[in-house]
mmCIF file of C-alpha atoms in Angstrom:
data_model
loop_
_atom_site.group_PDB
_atom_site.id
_atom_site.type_symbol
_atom_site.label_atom_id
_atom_site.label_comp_id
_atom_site.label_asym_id
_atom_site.label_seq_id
_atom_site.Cartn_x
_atom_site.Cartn_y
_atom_site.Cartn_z
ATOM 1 C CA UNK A 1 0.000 0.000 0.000
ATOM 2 C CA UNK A 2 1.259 3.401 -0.088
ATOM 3 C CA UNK A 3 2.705 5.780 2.501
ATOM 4 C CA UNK A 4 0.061 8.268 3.484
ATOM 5 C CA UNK A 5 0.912 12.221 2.527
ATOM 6 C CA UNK A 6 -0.653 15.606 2.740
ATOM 7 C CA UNK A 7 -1.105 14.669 -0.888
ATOM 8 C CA UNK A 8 -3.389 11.190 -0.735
ATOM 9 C CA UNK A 9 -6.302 11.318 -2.005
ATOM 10 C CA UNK A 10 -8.635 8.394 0.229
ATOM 11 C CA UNK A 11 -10.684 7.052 -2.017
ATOM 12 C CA UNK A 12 -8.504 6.871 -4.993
ATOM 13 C CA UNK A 13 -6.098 4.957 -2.442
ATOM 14 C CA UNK A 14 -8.468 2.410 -1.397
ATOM 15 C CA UNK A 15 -9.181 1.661 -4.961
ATOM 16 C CA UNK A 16 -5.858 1.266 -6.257
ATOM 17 C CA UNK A 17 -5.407 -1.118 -3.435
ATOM 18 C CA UNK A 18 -8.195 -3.082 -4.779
ATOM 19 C CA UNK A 19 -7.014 -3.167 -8.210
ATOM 20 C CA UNK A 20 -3.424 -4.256 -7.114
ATOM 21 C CA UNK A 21 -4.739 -6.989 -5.118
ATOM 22 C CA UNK A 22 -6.980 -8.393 -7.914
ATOM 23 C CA UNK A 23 -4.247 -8.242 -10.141
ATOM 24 C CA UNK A 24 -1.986 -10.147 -7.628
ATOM 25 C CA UNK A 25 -4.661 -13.116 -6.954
ATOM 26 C CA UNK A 26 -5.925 -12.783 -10.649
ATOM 27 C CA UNK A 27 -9.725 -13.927 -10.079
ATOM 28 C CA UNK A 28 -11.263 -13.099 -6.500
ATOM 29 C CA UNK A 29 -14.370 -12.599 -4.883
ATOM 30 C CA UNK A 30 -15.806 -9.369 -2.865
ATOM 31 C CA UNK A 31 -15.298 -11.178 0.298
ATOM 32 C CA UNK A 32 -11.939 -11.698 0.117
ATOM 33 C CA UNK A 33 -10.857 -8.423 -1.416
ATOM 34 C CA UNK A 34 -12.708 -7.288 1.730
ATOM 35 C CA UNK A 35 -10.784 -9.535 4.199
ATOM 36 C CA UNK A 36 -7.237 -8.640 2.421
ATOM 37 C CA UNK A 37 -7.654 -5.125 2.737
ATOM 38 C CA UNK A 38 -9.814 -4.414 5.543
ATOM 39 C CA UNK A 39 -12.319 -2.300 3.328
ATOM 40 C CA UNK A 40 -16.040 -2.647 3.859
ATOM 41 C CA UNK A 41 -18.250 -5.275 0.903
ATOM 42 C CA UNK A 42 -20.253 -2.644 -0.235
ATOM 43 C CA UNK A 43 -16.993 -0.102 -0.719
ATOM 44 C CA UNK A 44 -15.519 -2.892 -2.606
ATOM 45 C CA UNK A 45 -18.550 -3.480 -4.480
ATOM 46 C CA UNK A 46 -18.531 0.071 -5.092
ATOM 47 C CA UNK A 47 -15.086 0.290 -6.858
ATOM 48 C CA UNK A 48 -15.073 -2.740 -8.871
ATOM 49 C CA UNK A 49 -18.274 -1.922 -9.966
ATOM 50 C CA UNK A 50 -16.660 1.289 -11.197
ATOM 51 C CA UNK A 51 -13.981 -0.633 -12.924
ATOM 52 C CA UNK A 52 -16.344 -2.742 -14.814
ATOM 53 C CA UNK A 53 -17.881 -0.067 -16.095
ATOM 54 C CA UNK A 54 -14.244 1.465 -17.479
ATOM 55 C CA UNK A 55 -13.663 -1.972 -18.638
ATOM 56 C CA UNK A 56 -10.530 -2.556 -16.337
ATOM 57 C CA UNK A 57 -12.108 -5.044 -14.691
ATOM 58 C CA UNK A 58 -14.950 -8.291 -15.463
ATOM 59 C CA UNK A 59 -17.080 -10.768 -13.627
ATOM 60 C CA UNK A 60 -17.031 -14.594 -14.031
ATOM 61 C CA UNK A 61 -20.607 -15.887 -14.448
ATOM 62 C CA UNK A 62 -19.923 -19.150 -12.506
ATOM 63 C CA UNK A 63 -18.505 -18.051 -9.592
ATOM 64 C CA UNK A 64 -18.879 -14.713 -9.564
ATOM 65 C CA UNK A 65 -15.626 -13.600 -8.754
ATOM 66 C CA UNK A 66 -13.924 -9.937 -10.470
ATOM 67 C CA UNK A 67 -11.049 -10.817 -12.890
ATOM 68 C CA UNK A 68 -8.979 -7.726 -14.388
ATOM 69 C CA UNK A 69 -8.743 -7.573 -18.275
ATOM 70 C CA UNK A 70 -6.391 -6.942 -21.112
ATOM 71 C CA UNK A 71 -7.662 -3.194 -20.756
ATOM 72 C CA UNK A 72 -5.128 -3.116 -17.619
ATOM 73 C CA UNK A 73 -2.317 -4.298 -19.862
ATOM 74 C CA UNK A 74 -3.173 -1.967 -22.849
ATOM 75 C CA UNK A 75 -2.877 0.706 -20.233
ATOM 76 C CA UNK A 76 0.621 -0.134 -19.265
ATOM 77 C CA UNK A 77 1.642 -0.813 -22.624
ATOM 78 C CA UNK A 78 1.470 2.789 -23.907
ATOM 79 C CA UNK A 79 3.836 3.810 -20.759
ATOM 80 C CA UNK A 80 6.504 0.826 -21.452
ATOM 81 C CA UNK A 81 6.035 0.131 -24.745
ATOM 82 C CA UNK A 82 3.569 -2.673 -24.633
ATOM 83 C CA UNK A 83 5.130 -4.695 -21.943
ATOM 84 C CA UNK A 84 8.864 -5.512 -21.002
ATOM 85 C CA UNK A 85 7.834 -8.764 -22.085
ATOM 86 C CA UNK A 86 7.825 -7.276 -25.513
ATOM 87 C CA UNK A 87 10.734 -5.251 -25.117
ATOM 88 C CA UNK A 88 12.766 -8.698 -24.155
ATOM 89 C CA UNK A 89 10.776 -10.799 -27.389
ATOM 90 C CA UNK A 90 11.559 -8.162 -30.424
ATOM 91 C CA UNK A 91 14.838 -8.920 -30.636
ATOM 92 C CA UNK A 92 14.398 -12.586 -31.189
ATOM 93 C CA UNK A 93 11.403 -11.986 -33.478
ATOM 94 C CA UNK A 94 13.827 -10.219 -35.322
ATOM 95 C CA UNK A 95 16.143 -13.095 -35.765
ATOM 96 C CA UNK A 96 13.596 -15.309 -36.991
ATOM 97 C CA UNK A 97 12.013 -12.805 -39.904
ATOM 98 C CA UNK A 98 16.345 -12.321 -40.731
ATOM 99 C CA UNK A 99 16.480 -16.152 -41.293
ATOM 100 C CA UNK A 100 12.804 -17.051 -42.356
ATOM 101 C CA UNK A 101 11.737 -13.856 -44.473
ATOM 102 C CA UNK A 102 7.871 -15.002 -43.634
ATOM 103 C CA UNK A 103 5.574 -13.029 -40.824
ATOM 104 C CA UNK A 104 6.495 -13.462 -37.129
ATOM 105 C CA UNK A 105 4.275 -13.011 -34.964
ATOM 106 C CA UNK A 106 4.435 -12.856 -30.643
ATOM 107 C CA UNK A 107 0.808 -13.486 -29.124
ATOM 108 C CA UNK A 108 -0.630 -14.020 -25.432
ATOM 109 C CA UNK A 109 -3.655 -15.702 -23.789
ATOM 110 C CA UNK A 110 -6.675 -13.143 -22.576
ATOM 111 C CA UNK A 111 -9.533 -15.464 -21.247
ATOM 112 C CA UNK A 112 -10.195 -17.642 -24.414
ATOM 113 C CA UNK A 113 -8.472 -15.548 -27.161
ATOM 114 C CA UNK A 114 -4.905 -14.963 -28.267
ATOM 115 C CA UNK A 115 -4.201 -11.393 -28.718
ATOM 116 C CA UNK A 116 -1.223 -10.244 -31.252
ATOM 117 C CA UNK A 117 1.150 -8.477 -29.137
ATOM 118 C CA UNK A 118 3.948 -7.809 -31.754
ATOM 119 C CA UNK A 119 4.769 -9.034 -35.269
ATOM 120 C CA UNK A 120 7.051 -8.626 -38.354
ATOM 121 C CA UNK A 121 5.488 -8.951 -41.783
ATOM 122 C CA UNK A 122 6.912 -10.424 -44.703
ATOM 123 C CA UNK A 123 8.461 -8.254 -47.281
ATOM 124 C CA UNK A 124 6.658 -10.944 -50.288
ATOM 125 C CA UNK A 125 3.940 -9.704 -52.028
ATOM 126 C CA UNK A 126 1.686 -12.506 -51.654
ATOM 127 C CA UNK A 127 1.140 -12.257 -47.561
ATOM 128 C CA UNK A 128 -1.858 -12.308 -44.762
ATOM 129 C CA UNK A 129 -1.159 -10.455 -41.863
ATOM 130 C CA UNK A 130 -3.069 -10.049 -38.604
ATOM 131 C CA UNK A 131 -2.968 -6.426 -37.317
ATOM 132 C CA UNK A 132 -1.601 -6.074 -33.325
ATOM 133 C CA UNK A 133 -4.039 -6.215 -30.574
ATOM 134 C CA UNK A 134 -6.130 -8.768 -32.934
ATOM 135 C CA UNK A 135 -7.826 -11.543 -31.070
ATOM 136 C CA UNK A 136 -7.960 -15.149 -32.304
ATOM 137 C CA UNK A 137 -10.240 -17.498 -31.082
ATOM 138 C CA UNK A 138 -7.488 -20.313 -28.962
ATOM 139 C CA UNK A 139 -8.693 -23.150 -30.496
ATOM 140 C CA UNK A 140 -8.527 -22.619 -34.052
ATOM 141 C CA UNK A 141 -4.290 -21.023 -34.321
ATOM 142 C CA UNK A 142 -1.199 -22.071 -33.860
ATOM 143 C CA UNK A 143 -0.591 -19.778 -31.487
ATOM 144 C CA UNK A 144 -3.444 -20.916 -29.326
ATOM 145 C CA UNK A 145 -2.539 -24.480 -29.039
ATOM 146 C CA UNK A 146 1.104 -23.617 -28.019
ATOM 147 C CA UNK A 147 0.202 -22.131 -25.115
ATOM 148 C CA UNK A 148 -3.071 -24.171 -24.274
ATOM 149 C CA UNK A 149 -0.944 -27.321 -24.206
ATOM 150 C CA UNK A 150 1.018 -25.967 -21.601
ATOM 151 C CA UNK A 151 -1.839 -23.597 -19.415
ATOM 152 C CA UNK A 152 -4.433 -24.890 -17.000
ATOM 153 C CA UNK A 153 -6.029 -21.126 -17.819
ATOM 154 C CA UNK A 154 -8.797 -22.350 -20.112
ATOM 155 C CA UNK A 155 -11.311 -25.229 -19.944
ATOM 156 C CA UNK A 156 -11.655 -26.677 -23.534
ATOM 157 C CA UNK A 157 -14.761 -28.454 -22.717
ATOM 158 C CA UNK A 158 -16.827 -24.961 -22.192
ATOM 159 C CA UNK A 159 -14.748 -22.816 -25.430
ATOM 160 C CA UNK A 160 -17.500 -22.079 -28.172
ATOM 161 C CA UNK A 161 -16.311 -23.813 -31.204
ATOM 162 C CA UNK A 162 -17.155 -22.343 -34.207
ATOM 163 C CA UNK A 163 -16.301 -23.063 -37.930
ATOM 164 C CA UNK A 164 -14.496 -20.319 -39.381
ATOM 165 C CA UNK A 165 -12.485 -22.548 -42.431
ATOM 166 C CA UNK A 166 -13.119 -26.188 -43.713
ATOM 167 C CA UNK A 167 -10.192 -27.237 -41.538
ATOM 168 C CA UNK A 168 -11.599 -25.450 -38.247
ATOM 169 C CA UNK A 169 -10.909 -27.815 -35.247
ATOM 170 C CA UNK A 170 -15.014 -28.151 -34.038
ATOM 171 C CA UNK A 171 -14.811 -30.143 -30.821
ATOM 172 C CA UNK A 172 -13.139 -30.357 -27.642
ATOM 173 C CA UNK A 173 -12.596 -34.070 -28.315
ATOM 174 C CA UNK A 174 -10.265 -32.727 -31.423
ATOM 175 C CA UNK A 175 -9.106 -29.935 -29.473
ATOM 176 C CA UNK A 176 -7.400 -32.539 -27.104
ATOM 177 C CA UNK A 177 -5.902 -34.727 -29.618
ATOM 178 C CA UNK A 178 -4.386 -31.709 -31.167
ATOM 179 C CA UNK A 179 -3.054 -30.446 -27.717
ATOM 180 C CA UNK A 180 -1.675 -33.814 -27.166
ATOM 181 C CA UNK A 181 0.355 -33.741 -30.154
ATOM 182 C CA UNK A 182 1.558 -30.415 -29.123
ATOM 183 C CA UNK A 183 2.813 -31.530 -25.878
ATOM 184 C CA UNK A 184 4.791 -34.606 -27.246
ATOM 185 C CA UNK A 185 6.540 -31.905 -30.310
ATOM 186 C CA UNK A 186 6.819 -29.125 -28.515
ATOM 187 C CA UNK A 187 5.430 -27.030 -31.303
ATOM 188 C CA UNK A 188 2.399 -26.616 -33.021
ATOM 189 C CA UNK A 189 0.900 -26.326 -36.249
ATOM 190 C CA UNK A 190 -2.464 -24.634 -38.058
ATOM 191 C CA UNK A 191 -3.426 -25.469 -41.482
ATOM 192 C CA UNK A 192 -5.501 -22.911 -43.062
ATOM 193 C CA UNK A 193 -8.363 -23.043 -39.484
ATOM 194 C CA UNK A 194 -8.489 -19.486 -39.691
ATOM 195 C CA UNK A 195 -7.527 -18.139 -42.581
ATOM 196 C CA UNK A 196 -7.543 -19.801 -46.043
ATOM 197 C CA UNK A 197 -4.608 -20.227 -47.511
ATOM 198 C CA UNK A 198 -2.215 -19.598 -44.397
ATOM 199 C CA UNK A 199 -0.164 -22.081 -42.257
ATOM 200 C CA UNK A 200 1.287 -21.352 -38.977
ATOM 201 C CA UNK A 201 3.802 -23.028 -36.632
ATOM 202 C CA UNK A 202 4.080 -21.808 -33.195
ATOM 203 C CA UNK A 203 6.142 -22.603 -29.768
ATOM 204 C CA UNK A 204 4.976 -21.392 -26.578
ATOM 205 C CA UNK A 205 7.331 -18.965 -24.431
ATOM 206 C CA UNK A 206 7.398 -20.692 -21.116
ATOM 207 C CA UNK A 207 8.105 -19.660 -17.241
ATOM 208 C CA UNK A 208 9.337 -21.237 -14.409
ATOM 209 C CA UNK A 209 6.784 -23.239 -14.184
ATOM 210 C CA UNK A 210 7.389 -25.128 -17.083
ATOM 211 C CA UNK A 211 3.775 -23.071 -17.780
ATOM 212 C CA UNK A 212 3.349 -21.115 -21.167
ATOM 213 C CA UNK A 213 3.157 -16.865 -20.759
ATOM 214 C CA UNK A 214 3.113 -16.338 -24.385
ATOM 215 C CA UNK A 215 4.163 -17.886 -27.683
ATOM 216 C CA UNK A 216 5.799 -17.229 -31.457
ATOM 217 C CA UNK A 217 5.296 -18.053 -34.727
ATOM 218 C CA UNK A 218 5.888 -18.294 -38.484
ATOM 219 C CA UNK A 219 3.040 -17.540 -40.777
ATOM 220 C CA UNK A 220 3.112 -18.144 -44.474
ATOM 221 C CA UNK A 221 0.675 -18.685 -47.623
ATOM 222 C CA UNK A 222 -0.053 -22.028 -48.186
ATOM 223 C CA UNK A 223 1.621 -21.844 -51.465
ATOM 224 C CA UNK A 224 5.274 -20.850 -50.275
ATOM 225 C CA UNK A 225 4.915 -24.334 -47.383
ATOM 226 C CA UNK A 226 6.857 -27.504 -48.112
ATOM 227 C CA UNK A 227 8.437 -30.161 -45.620
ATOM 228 C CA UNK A 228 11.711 -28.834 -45.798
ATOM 229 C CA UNK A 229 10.339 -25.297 -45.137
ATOM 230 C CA UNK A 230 8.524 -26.881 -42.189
ATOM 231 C CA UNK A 231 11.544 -28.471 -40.744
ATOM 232 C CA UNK A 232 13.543 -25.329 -40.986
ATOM 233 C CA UNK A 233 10.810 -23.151 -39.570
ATOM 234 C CA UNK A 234 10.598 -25.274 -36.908
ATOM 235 C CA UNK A 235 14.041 -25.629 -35.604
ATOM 236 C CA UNK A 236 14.369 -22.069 -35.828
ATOM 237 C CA UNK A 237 11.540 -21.147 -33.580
ATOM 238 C CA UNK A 238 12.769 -23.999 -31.082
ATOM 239 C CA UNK A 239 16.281 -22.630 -31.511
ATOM 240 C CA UNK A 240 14.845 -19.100 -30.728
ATOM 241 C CA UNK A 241 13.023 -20.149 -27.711
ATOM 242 C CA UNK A 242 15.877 -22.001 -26.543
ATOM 243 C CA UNK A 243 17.575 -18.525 -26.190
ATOM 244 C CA UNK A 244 14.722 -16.901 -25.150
ATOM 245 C CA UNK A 245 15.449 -19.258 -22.142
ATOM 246 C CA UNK A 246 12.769 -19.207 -19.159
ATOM 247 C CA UNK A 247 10.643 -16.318 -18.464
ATOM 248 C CA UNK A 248 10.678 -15.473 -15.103
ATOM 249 C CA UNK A 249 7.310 -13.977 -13.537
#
């Protein structure tokens, strides 16, 4: 908490406190906000009510516990340039587009949706790109599955699977057998589930928790795909992560 001043203003305190102590637990209820920081329920209603309705923060339906949103992170990515995170990743990204000349991309997990945190596009005139701050349903990209297959964050069996290509995975049942081929390669792969005509291999960025915080990937028209391309492309993003090393949280 912070040192009282002349300067404090009370109730702008108490809900910073609240904030910081939602972010630190990540989902919890009015109760125990209440017990934590010795505010009253109906103050702490109050405030999180407030940051619901500035988007900061979000309820989950089951349980009814506050969660804070990507809205927090947006926020502190116009101060430090998206997130140090990104500031550590760019570099490497780099490195890959130097020796792969197709679109990198750097993506994290928000709820059930990857959002595009960074990318390089290719220089080829025949390319798809995703714009940053895009969000990708988890089950149906490369990107997704990397990180799902190492993240207890999302429960497969309640995502809402819907067909956006021919190829779109449609089932949790599928879901599974793709995430289980993910955790034996350590990579994974997306033919053409949500765009036509694009393929994507992606490795998830892990912490010390042998848990996934983010993950990266080569995207490229179907056309310009072959199994040497794939091998390559995939050694080099295992190569980069390697270097990456562990991300420490």
């Amino acid at each position: 908490m912070a040192r009282k001043n002349d300067y404090n203003i009370n109730s702008l305190l108490k809900s910073l406190n609240v904030l910081e102590d939602l972010i630190e637990h990540g989902e919890i209820s009015i109760i125990e906000l209440s017990s934590n920081l010795g505010l009253g329920k109906s103050t702490v209603h109050r405030i999180l009510g407030t940051f619901k309705t500035m988007g900061y923060v979000d309820q989950n339906k089951d349980n009814n516990k506050y969660y804070p949103t990507l809205k927090i992170f947006e926020l502190g990515t116009k101060v430090a340039n998206r997130i140090p995170l990104k500031k550590i990743i760019r570099p490497y990204l780099e490195e890959i587009y130097r020796k792969s000349h197709e679109t990198v991309n750097f993506a994290i997990l928000d709820k059930d949706e990857v959002v595009f945190i960074d990318k390089i596009v290719t220089a080829e005139p025949l390319r798809i790109e995703l714009e940053i701050g895009k969000r990708v349903p988890v089950y149906c990209c490369a990107l997704g599955k990397a990180i799902l297959a190492f993240s207890g964050d999302v429960d497969i069996t309640k995502l809402n699977f819907e067909k956006i290509t021919d190829n779109t995975v449609n089932s949790p049942e599928k879901l599974m057998e793709q995430i289980k081929a993910v955790k034996q390669n350590g990579y994974a792969i997306e033919y053409e589930e949500y765009i036509e005509g694009l393929i994507c291999i992606a490795v998830p960025i892990k912490n010390q928790f042998n848990q996934s915080v983010a993950a990266i990937s080569i995207a490229t028209p179907t056309i310009r795909m072959n199994d040497e391309r794939k091998k390559q492309f995939i050694k080099l993003l295992q190569e980069i992560v390697y270097k990456i090393g562990i991300i420490k949280e």
